[in-house]
């Protein structure tokens, strides 16, 4: 069974540009969530999608957005990039409801903003 | 505001000894606490969880303890092995209807041979 796949794995952008990251969840998983990891900050929740609807959103500015497609694949977009957006962006999928905490993470997309 | 804190950024132990990682939480709204493990260049992987109706859960070398009165969670690894060297995150669920977790900042564990 294939795991969560994220593309691209690494990317470099400059300030002011925008970026789109892609995530394919485990087959059958309908919930996809996104997290940002920066040194010393742990994993910060960005948003969660379930059946193409945003079910939850974290405390990030509107420059961060996402969507989910009918096949459960998800994308997140960051517009007008800032230096502080440099981070590892992790996508996770889950199956079970009621949710008991187990997420399956991809390897992440490492974004560097210059 | 729901928060999870890991106050020790790093921990170093000798192979074969016990590793104890700690976590404090506030205002837990739902009833599952978890530990995730992360190696460099990999995504976090689920390690062990505990329901708030329990005070201990054990899985092989890993045991999680929950002290609800102190709002404190700990992970014990016995015996520690060099392969356990990784970053460990504790996490708290928000509700049963959303896949959102609140994570701590992480503790880097180094197990020396």
PDB file of C-alpha atoms in Angstrom:
ATOM      1  CA  UNK A   1       0.000   0.000   0.000  1.00  0.00           C
ATOM      2  CA  UNK A   2       1.578   3.270  -1.091  1.00  0.00           C
ATOM      3  CA  UNK A   3       2.163   5.884   1.570  1.00  0.00           C
ATOM      4  CA  UNK A   4       1.465   9.600   1.479  1.00  0.00           C
ATOM      5  CA  UNK A   5       3.292  11.173  -1.451  1.00  0.00           C
ATOM      6  CA  UNK A   6       4.350  14.805  -1.533  1.00  0.00           C
ATOM      7  CA  UNK A   7       5.793  16.734  -4.449  1.00  0.00           C
ATOM      8  CA  UNK A   8       8.107  18.442  -4.917  1.00  0.00           C
ATOM      9  CA  UNK A   9      10.479  17.309  -2.172  1.00  0.00           C
ATOM     10  CA  UNK A  10      12.674  20.397  -2.382  1.00  0.00           C
ATOM     11  CA  UNK A  11      12.183  23.805  -3.898  1.00  0.00           C
ATOM     12  CA  UNK A  12      13.762  27.228  -3.786  1.00  0.00           C
ATOM     13  CA  UNK A  13      11.787  30.398  -4.363  1.00  0.00           C
ATOM     14  CA  UNK A  14      12.405  34.104  -3.967  1.00  0.00           C
ATOM     15  CA  UNK A  15      10.424  36.589  -1.930  1.00  0.00           C
ATOM     16  CA  UNK A  16       7.181  37.659  -3.544  1.00  0.00           C
ATOM     17  CA  UNK A  17       6.772  34.497  -5.603  1.00  0.00           C
ATOM     18  CA  UNK A  18       4.077  31.919  -5.026  1.00  0.00           C
ATOM     19  CA  UNK A  19       4.338  28.174  -4.603  1.00  0.00           C
ATOM     20  CA  UNK A  20       2.025  25.169  -4.927  1.00  0.00           C
ATOM     21  CA  UNK A  21       2.667  21.927  -3.088  1.00  0.00           C
ATOM     22  CA  UNK A  22       0.931  18.672  -3.851  1.00  0.00           C
ATOM     23  CA  UNK A  23      -0.099  15.725  -1.690  1.00  0.00           C
ATOM     24  CA  UNK A  24      -1.529  12.326  -2.567  1.00  0.00           C
ATOM     25  CA  UNK A  25      -2.961  10.577   0.484  1.00  0.00           C
ATOM     26  CA  UNK A  26      -3.051   6.876   1.174  1.00  0.00           C
ATOM     27  CA  UNK A  27      -5.712   5.203  -0.931  1.00  0.00           C
ATOM     28  CA  UNK A  28      -9.048   5.311   0.881  1.00  0.00           C
ATOM     29  CA  UNK A  29      -8.065   8.134   3.227  1.00  0.00           C
ATOM     30  CA  UNK A  30     -10.431  11.044   2.830  1.00  0.00           C
ATOM     31  CA  UNK A  31      -8.958  13.426   5.375  1.00  0.00           C
ATOM     32  CA  UNK A  32      -5.846  15.384   4.425  1.00  0.00           C
ATOM     33  CA  UNK A  33      -4.178  17.877   6.721  1.00  0.00           C
ATOM     34  CA  UNK A  34      -1.162  20.133   6.304  1.00  0.00           C
ATOM     35  CA  UNK A  35       1.456  21.151   8.861  1.00  0.00           C
ATOM     36  CA  UNK A  36       4.382  23.538   8.828  1.00  0.00           C
ATOM     37  CA  UNK A  37       7.552  22.547  10.655  1.00  0.00           C
ATOM     38  CA  UNK A  38      10.159  25.132  11.565  1.00  0.00           C
ATOM     39  CA  UNK A  39      13.082  24.796  14.009  1.00  0.00           C
ATOM     40  CA  UNK A  40      11.926  25.286  17.589  1.00  0.00           C
ATOM     41  CA  UNK A  41       8.261  25.591  16.650  1.00  0.00           C
ATOM     42  CA  UNK A  42       7.289  21.990  16.252  1.00  0.00           C
ATOM     43  CA  UNK A  43       4.513  21.226  13.826  1.00  0.00           C
ATOM     44  CA  UNK A  44       1.998  23.989  13.286  1.00  0.00           C
ATOM     45  CA  UNK A  45      -1.396  23.036  11.886  1.00  0.00           C
ATOM     46  CA  UNK A  46      -2.310  24.790   8.644  1.00  0.00           C
ATOM     47  CA  UNK A  47      -5.604  23.262   7.554  1.00  0.00           C
ATOM     48  CA  UNK A  48      -7.535  20.046   7.066  1.00  0.00           C
ATOM     49  CA  UNK A  49      -9.710  18.916   4.194  1.00  0.00           C
ATOM     50  CA  UNK A  50     -12.318  16.196   4.161  1.00  0.00           C
ATOM     51  CA  UNK A  51     -14.404  15.321   1.113  1.00  0.00           C
ATOM     52  CA  UNK A  52     -13.228  18.466  -0.708  1.00  0.00           C
ATOM     53  CA  UNK A  53     -14.296  20.741   2.173  1.00  0.00           C
ATOM     54  CA  UNK A  54     -12.026  22.625   4.528  1.00  0.00           C
ATOM     55  CA  UNK A  55     -12.932  21.274   7.926  1.00  0.00           C
ATOM     56  CA  UNK A  56     -10.439  23.165  10.051  1.00  0.00           C
ATOM     57  CA  UNK A  57      -7.992  26.023   9.678  1.00  0.00           C
ATOM     58  CA  UNK A  58      -4.978  27.060  11.737  1.00  0.00           C
ATOM     59  CA  UNK A  59      -3.712  30.525  12.601  1.00  0.00           C
ATOM     60  CA  UNK A  60      -1.930  31.368   9.381  1.00  0.00           C
ATOM     61  CA  UNK A  61      -2.437  34.421   7.163  1.00  0.00           C
ATOM     62  CA  UNK A  62      -4.647  34.295   4.111  1.00  0.00           C
ATOM     63  CA  UNK A  63      -1.586  33.878   1.901  1.00  0.00           C
ATOM     64  CA  UNK A  64      -1.782  30.217   2.832  1.00  0.00           C
ATOM     65  CA  UNK A  65      -4.577  28.367   1.095  1.00  0.00           C
ATOM     66  CA  UNK A  66      -5.435  24.866   0.058  1.00  0.00           C
ATOM     67  CA  UNK A  67      -7.895  22.662  -1.677  1.00  0.00           C
ATOM     68  CA  UNK A  68      -8.841  19.039  -2.066  1.00  0.00           C
ATOM     69  CA  UNK A  69      -9.952  17.270  -5.195  1.00  0.00           C
ATOM     70  CA  UNK A  70     -12.560  14.570  -5.640  1.00  0.00           C
ATOM     71  CA  UNK A  71      -9.864  11.869  -5.612  1.00  0.00           C
ATOM     72  CA  UNK A  72      -8.756  13.184  -2.159  1.00  0.00           C
ATOM     73  CA  UNK A  73      -5.488  14.593  -3.524  1.00  0.00           C
ATOM     74  CA  UNK A  74      -4.717  17.971  -2.012  1.00  0.00           C
ATOM     75  CA  UNK A  75      -2.712  21.051  -2.860  1.00  0.00           C
ATOM     76  CA  UNK A  76      -1.603  23.953  -0.754  1.00  0.00           C
ATOM     77  CA  UNK A  77      -0.579  27.337  -2.085  1.00  0.00           C
ATOM     78  CA  UNK A  78       1.450  30.096  -0.525  1.00  0.00           C
ATOM     79  CA  UNK A  79       1.343  33.445  -2.272  1.00  0.00           C
ATOM     80  CA  UNK A  80       3.645  36.444  -1.892  1.00  0.00           C
ATOM     81  CA  UNK A  81       6.333  34.372  -0.217  1.00  0.00           C
ATOM     82  CA  UNK A  82       8.246  35.786   2.732  1.00  0.00           C
ATOM     83  CA  UNK A  83      11.588  34.677   4.158  1.00  0.00           C
ATOM     84  CA  UNK A  84       9.779  33.313   7.208  1.00  0.00           C
ATOM     85  CA  UNK A  85       7.850  30.872   5.050  1.00  0.00           C
ATOM     86  CA  UNK A  86      10.991  28.774   4.703  1.00  0.00           C
ATOM     87  CA  UNK A  87      10.023  25.496   6.342  1.00  0.00           C
ATOM     88  CA  UNK A  88       9.216  21.851   5.893  1.00  0.00           C
ATOM     89  CA  UNK A  89       5.598  21.450   4.818  1.00  0.00           C
ATOM     90  CA  UNK A  90       4.107  18.140   5.803  1.00  0.00           C
ATOM     91  CA  UNK A  91       0.953  16.543   4.534  1.00  0.00           C
ATOM     92  CA  UNK A  92      -0.844  13.837   6.479  1.00  0.00           C
ATOM     93  CA  UNK A  93      -3.831  11.638   5.820  1.00  0.00           C
ATOM     94  CA  UNK A  94      -6.118   9.711   8.101  1.00  0.00           C
ATOM     95  CA  UNK A  95      -8.885   7.182   7.752  1.00  0.00           C
ATOM     96  CA  UNK A  96     -10.608   6.415  10.971  1.00  0.00           C
ATOM     97  CA  UNK A  97     -13.553   8.228  12.422  1.00  0.00           C
ATOM     98  CA  UNK A  98     -13.851   8.851  15.253  1.00  0.00           C
ATOM     99  CA  UNK A  99     -10.343  10.248  14.960  1.00  0.00           C
ATOM    100  CA  UNK A 100      -8.031   8.887  17.647  1.00  0.00           C
ATOM    101  CA  UNK A 101      -4.886  10.698  16.631  1.00  0.00           C
ATOM    102  CA  UNK A 102      -3.094   8.505  14.131  1.00  0.00           C
ATOM    103  CA  UNK A 103      -1.946  10.451  11.113  1.00  0.00           C
ATOM    104  CA  UNK A 104       0.129   9.122   8.244  1.00  0.00           C
ATOM    105  CA  UNK A 105       2.656  11.707   7.109  1.00  0.00           C
ATOM    106  CA  UNK A 106       4.465  12.175   3.857  1.00  0.00           C
ATOM    107  CA  UNK A 107       8.171  12.986   3.738  1.00  0.00           C
ATOM    108  CA  UNK A 108       7.442  16.672   3.311  1.00  0.00           C
ATOM    109  CA  UNK A 109       8.271  19.458   0.892  1.00  0.00           C
ATOM    110  CA  UNK A 110      11.271  21.537   1.953  1.00  0.00           C
ATOM    111  CA  UNK A 111      10.705  25.153   0.881  1.00  0.00           C
ATOM    112  CA  UNK A 112      13.522  27.679   0.961  1.00  0.00           C
ATOM    113  CA  UNK A 113      12.668  31.325   0.329  1.00  0.00           C
ATOM    114  CA  UNK A 114      15.566  33.576  -0.647  1.00  0.00           C
TER     115      UNK A 114
ATOM    116  CA  UNK B   1      -6.311  27.992  24.115  1.00  0.00           C
ATOM    117  CA  UNK B   2      -5.154  24.409  23.690  1.00  0.00           C
ATOM    118  CA  UNK B   3      -1.371  24.067  24.005  1.00  0.00           C
ATOM    119  CA  UNK B   4       1.220  21.332  24.228  1.00  0.00           C
ATOM    120  CA  UNK B   5       4.727  22.053  25.503  1.00  0.00           C
ATOM    121  CA  UNK B   6       7.928  20.060  25.512  1.00  0.00           C
ATOM    122  CA  UNK B   7      10.330  22.017  27.664  1.00  0.00           C
ATOM    123  CA  UNK B   8      13.443  19.952  26.947  1.00  0.00           C
ATOM    124  CA  UNK B   9      14.767  20.527  23.431  1.00  0.00           C
ATOM    125  CA  UNK B  10      17.249  17.691  23.712  1.00  0.00           C
ATOM    126  CA  UNK B  11      18.114  14.594  25.715  1.00  0.00           C
ATOM    127  CA  UNK B  12      21.168  12.355  25.609  1.00  0.00           C
ATOM    128  CA  UNK B  13      21.252   8.855  27.146  1.00  0.00           C
ATOM    129  CA  UNK B  14      23.503   5.843  27.043  1.00  0.00           C
ATOM    130  CA  UNK B  15      22.465   2.742  25.118  1.00  0.00           C
ATOM    131  CA  UNK B  16      20.587   0.311  27.360  1.00  0.00           C
ATOM    132  CA  UNK B  17      19.450   2.969  29.818  1.00  0.00           C
ATOM    133  CA  UNK B  18      16.011   4.490  30.150  1.00  0.00           C
ATOM    134  CA  UNK B  19      14.969   7.536  28.127  1.00  0.00           C
ATOM    135  CA  UNK B  20      12.222   9.715  29.589  1.00  0.00           C
ATOM    136  CA  UNK B  21      10.642  12.382  27.446  1.00  0.00           C
ATOM    137  CA  UNK B  22       8.176  14.827  28.974  1.00  0.00           C
ATOM    138  CA  UNK B  23       5.258  16.881  27.778  1.00  0.00           C
ATOM    139  CA  UNK B  24       2.780  19.272  29.415  1.00  0.00           C
ATOM    140  CA  UNK B  25      -0.610  20.240  28.061  1.00  0.00           C
ATOM    141  CA  UNK B  26      -3.323  22.779  28.764  1.00  0.00           C
ATOM    142  CA  UNK B  27      -7.044  22.766  28.162  1.00  0.00           C
ATOM    143  CA  UNK B  28      -7.321  19.381  26.522  1.00  0.00           C
ATOM    144  CA  UNK B  29     -10.665  19.232  24.780  1.00  0.00           C
ATOM    145  CA  UNK B  30     -10.606  15.685  23.568  1.00  0.00           C
ATOM    146  CA  UNK B  31      -9.157  12.527  25.004  1.00  0.00           C
ATOM    147  CA  UNK B  32      -6.205  11.140  23.079  1.00  0.00           C
ATOM    148  CA  UNK B  33      -2.554  11.979  23.555  1.00  0.00           C
ATOM    149  CA  UNK B  34       0.105  10.699  21.229  1.00  0.00           C
ATOM    150  CA  UNK B  35       3.806  10.467  20.577  1.00  0.00           C
ATOM    151  CA  UNK B  36       5.307  10.741  17.119  1.00  0.00           C
ATOM    152  CA  UNK B  37       8.877  10.035  16.105  1.00  0.00           C
ATOM    153  CA  UNK B  38      10.717  11.790  13.295  1.00  0.00           C
ATOM    154  CA  UNK B  39      13.983  10.930  11.586  1.00  0.00           C
ATOM    155  CA  UNK B  40      15.753  13.517   9.403  1.00  0.00           C
ATOM    156  CA  UNK B  41      14.419  13.718   5.850  1.00  0.00           C
ATOM    157  CA  UNK B  42      11.387  11.629   6.792  1.00  0.00           C
ATOM    158  CA  UNK B  43       7.877  12.476   7.888  1.00  0.00           C
ATOM    159  CA  UNK B  44       6.791  11.860  11.487  1.00  0.00           C
ATOM    160  CA  UNK B  45       5.506   8.388  12.280  1.00  0.00           C
ATOM    161  CA  UNK B  46       2.994   7.463  14.930  1.00  0.00           C
ATOM    162  CA  UNK B  47       4.600   5.737  17.905  1.00  0.00           C
ATOM    163  CA  UNK B  48       2.112   5.259  20.719  1.00  0.00           C
ATOM    164  CA  UNK B  49      -1.047   6.838  22.108  1.00  0.00           C
ATOM    165  CA  UNK B  50      -3.056   6.926  25.299  1.00  0.00           C
ATOM    166  CA  UNK B  51      -6.680   7.625  26.019  1.00  0.00           C
ATOM    167  CA  UNK B  52      -7.493   9.998  28.862  1.00  0.00           C
ATOM    168  CA  UNK B  53      -9.425   7.238  30.607  1.00  0.00           C
ATOM    169  CA  UNK B  54      -6.122   5.444  31.157  1.00  0.00           C
ATOM    170  CA  UNK B  55      -2.965   6.399  32.991  1.00  0.00           C
ATOM    171  CA  UNK B  56      -0.575   4.027  31.259  1.00  0.00           C
ATOM    172  CA  UNK B  57      -0.183   2.362  27.878  1.00  0.00           C
ATOM    173  CA  UNK B  58       2.629   0.012  26.964  1.00  0.00           C
ATOM    174  CA  UNK B  59       3.891  -1.227  23.609  1.00  0.00           C
ATOM    175  CA  UNK B  60       7.110  -3.193  23.736  1.00  0.00           C
ATOM    176  CA  UNK B  61       9.946  -0.940  24.849  1.00  0.00           C
ATOM    177  CA  UNK B  62       7.693   2.127  24.824  1.00  0.00           C
ATOM    178  CA  UNK B  63       5.393   3.168  27.670  1.00  0.00           C
ATOM    179  CA  UNK B  64       3.362   6.350  27.881  1.00  0.00           C
ATOM    180  CA  UNK B  65       2.164   7.680  31.215  1.00  0.00           C
ATOM    181  CA  UNK B  66      -0.610  10.212  31.669  1.00  0.00           C
ATOM    182  CA  UNK B  67      -1.015  12.296  34.821  1.00  0.00           C
ATOM    183  CA  UNK B  68      -4.282  14.176  34.327  1.00  0.00           C
ATOM    184  CA  UNK B  69      -4.134  16.129  37.579  1.00  0.00           C
ATOM    185  CA  UNK B  70      -0.722  17.525  36.605  1.00  0.00           C
ATOM    186  CA  UNK B  71      -1.638  17.719  32.885  1.00  0.00           C
ATOM    187  CA  UNK B  72       1.571  15.876  32.178  1.00  0.00           C
ATOM    188  CA  UNK B  73       2.495  13.184  29.683  1.00  0.00           C
ATOM    189  CA  UNK B  74       5.710  11.181  29.542  1.00  0.00           C
ATOM    190  CA  UNK B  75       7.249   8.597  27.231  1.00  0.00           C
ATOM    191  CA  UNK B  76       9.593   5.967  28.626  1.00  0.00           C
ATOM    192  CA  UNK B  77      11.873   3.983  26.342  1.00  0.00           C
ATOM    193  CA  UNK B  78      13.504   0.962  27.965  1.00  0.00           C
ATOM    194  CA  UNK B  79      16.092  -0.095  26.997  1.00  0.00           C
ATOM    195  CA  UNK B  80      17.153   2.744  24.730  1.00  0.00           C
ATOM    196  CA  UNK B  81      18.845   1.811  21.453  1.00  0.00           C
ATOM    197  CA  UNK B  82      20.928   3.919  19.047  1.00  0.00           C
ATOM    198  CA  UNK B  83      18.149   3.534  16.448  1.00  0.00           C
ATOM    199  CA  UNK B  84      15.838   5.428  18.789  1.00  0.00           C
ATOM    200  CA  UNK B  85      17.829   8.603  18.131  1.00  0.00           C
ATOM    201  CA  UNK B  86      15.265  10.937  16.559  1.00  0.00           C
ATOM    202  CA  UNK B  87      13.020  13.896  17.300  1.00  0.00           C
ATOM    203  CA  UNK B  88      10.001  13.001  19.418  1.00  0.00           C
ATOM    204  CA  UNK B  89       6.805  15.053  19.318  1.00  0.00           C
ATOM    205  CA  UNK B  90       3.934  14.763  21.728  1.00  0.00           C
ATOM    206  CA  UNK B  91       0.487  15.686  20.434  1.00  0.00           C
ATOM    207  CA  UNK B  92      -3.057  16.232  21.618  1.00  0.00           C
ATOM    208  CA  UNK B  93      -6.200  15.615  19.625  1.00  0.00           C
ATOM    209  CA  UNK B  94      -8.765  18.387  19.232  1.00  0.00           C
ATOM    210  CA  UNK B  95     -11.916  16.377  18.614  1.00  0.00           C
ATOM    211  CA  UNK B  96     -13.092  13.070  17.239  1.00  0.00           C
ATOM    212  CA  UNK B  97     -14.415  14.757  14.098  1.00  0.00           C
ATOM    213  CA  UNK B  98     -11.263  16.367  12.794  1.00  0.00           C
ATOM    214  CA  UNK B  99      -7.782  15.178  11.917  1.00  0.00           C
ATOM    215  CA  UNK B 100      -6.199  18.155  13.639  1.00  0.00           C
ATOM    216  CA  UNK B 101      -3.456  17.619  16.213  1.00  0.00           C
ATOM    217  CA  UNK B 102      -1.759  20.111  18.495  1.00  0.00           C
ATOM    218  CA  UNK B 103       1.961  19.293  18.602  1.00  0.00           C
ATOM    219  CA  UNK B 104       4.701  20.162  21.037  1.00  0.00           C
ATOM    220  CA  UNK B 105       7.982  21.667  19.873  1.00  0.00           C
ATOM    221  CA  UNK B 106       9.789  18.340  19.883  1.00  0.00           C
ATOM    222  CA  UNK B 107      12.650  16.791  21.864  1.00  0.00           C
ATOM    223  CA  UNK B 108      15.747  15.499  20.104  1.00  0.00           C
ATOM    224  CA  UNK B 109      16.851  12.214  21.643  1.00  0.00           C
ATOM    225  CA  UNK B 110      20.396  10.984  21.164  1.00  0.00           C
ATOM    226  CA  UNK B 111      21.203   7.470  22.293  1.00  0.00           C
ATOM    227  CA  UNK B 112      24.944   6.910  22.536  1.00  0.00           C
ATOM    228  CA  UNK B 113      26.411   3.434  21.893  1.00  0.00           C
TER     229      UNK B 113
END
